Tab-separated table of C-alpha atoms and ligand atoms in Angstrom:
chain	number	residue	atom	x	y	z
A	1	UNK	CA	250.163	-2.467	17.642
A	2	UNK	CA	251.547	-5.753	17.856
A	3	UNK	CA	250.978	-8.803	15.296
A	4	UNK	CA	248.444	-11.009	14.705
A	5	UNK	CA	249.036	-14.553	13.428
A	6	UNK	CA	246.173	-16.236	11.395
A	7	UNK	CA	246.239	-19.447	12.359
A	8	UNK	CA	244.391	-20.584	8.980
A	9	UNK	CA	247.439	-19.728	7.266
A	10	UNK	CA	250.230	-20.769	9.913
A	11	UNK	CA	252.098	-24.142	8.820
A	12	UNK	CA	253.767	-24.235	12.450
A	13	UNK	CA	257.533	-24.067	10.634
A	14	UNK	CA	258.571	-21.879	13.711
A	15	UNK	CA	260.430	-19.517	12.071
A	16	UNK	CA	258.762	-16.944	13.337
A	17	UNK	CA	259.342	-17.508	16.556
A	18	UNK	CA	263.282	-17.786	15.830
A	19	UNK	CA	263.871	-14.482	15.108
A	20	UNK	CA	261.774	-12.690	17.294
A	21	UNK	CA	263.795	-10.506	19.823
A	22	UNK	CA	261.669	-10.638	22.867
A	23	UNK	CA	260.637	-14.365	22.563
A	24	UNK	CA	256.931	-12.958	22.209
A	25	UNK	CA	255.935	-15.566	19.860
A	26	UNK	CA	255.406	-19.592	20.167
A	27	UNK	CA	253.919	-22.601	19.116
A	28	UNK	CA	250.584	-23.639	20.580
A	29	UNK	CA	249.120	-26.761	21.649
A	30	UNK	CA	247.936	-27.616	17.759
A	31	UNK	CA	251.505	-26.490	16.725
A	32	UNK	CA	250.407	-22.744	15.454
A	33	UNK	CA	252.531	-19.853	16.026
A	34	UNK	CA	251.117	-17.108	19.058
A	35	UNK	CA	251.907	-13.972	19.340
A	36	UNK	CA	251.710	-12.525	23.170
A	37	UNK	CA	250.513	-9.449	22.706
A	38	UNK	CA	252.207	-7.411	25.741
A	39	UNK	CA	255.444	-8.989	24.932
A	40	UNK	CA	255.587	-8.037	21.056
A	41	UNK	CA	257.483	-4.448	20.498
A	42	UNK	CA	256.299	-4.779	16.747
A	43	UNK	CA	259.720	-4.887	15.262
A	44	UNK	CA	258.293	-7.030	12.628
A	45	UNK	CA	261.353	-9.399	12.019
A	46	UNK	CA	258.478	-12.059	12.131
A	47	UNK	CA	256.239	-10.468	9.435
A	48	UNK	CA	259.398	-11.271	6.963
A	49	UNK	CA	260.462	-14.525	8.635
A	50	UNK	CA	257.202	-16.184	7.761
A	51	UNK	CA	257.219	-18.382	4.160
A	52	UNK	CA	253.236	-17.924	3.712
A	53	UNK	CA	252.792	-14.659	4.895
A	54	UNK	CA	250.491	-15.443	8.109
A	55	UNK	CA	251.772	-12.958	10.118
A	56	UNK	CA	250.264	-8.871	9.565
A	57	UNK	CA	250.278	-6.080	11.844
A	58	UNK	CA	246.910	-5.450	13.716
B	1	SF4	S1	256.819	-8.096	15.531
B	1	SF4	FE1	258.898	-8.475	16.362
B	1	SF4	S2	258.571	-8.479	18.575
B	1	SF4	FE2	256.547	-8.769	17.657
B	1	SF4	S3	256.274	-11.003	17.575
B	1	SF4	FE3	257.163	-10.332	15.600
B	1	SF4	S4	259.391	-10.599	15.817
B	1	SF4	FE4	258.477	-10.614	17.889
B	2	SF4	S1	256.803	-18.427	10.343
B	2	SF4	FE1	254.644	-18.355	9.648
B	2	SF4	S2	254.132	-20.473	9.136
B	2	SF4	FE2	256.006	-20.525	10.373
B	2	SF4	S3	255.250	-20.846	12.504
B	2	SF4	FE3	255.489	-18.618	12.160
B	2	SF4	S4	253.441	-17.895	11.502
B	2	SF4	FE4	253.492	-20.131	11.262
């Protein structure tokens, strides 16, 4: 299953979207990280990247 981001959480640092592999993740319009779902291989370098922990497998 690929991640889920909770946007609650997200401070929009964008590390997350550094170390992802397949560039599945980005920053949205309010500056929140996104995961796109049929891009994500679930590798979860992003679960670790992420300094508040809003980042969790589905
Ligand atoms: S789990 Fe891996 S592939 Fe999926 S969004 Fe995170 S870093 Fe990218
Ligand atoms: S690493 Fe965490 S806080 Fe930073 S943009 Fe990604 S989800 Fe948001």
């Amino acid at each position: 299953m690929p991640v889920t981001v909770d946007k609650d959480t997200c401070i929009g640092c964008g590390a997350c979207v550094g170390v992802c592999p397949v560039s599945a993740l980005s920053l949205d319009d309010e500056g929140k990280s996104s995961c796109d779902e049929s891009v994500c291989i679930t590798c979860l370098s992003c679960v670790g990247a992420c300094p508040v922990s809003a980042i969790s497998e589905k």
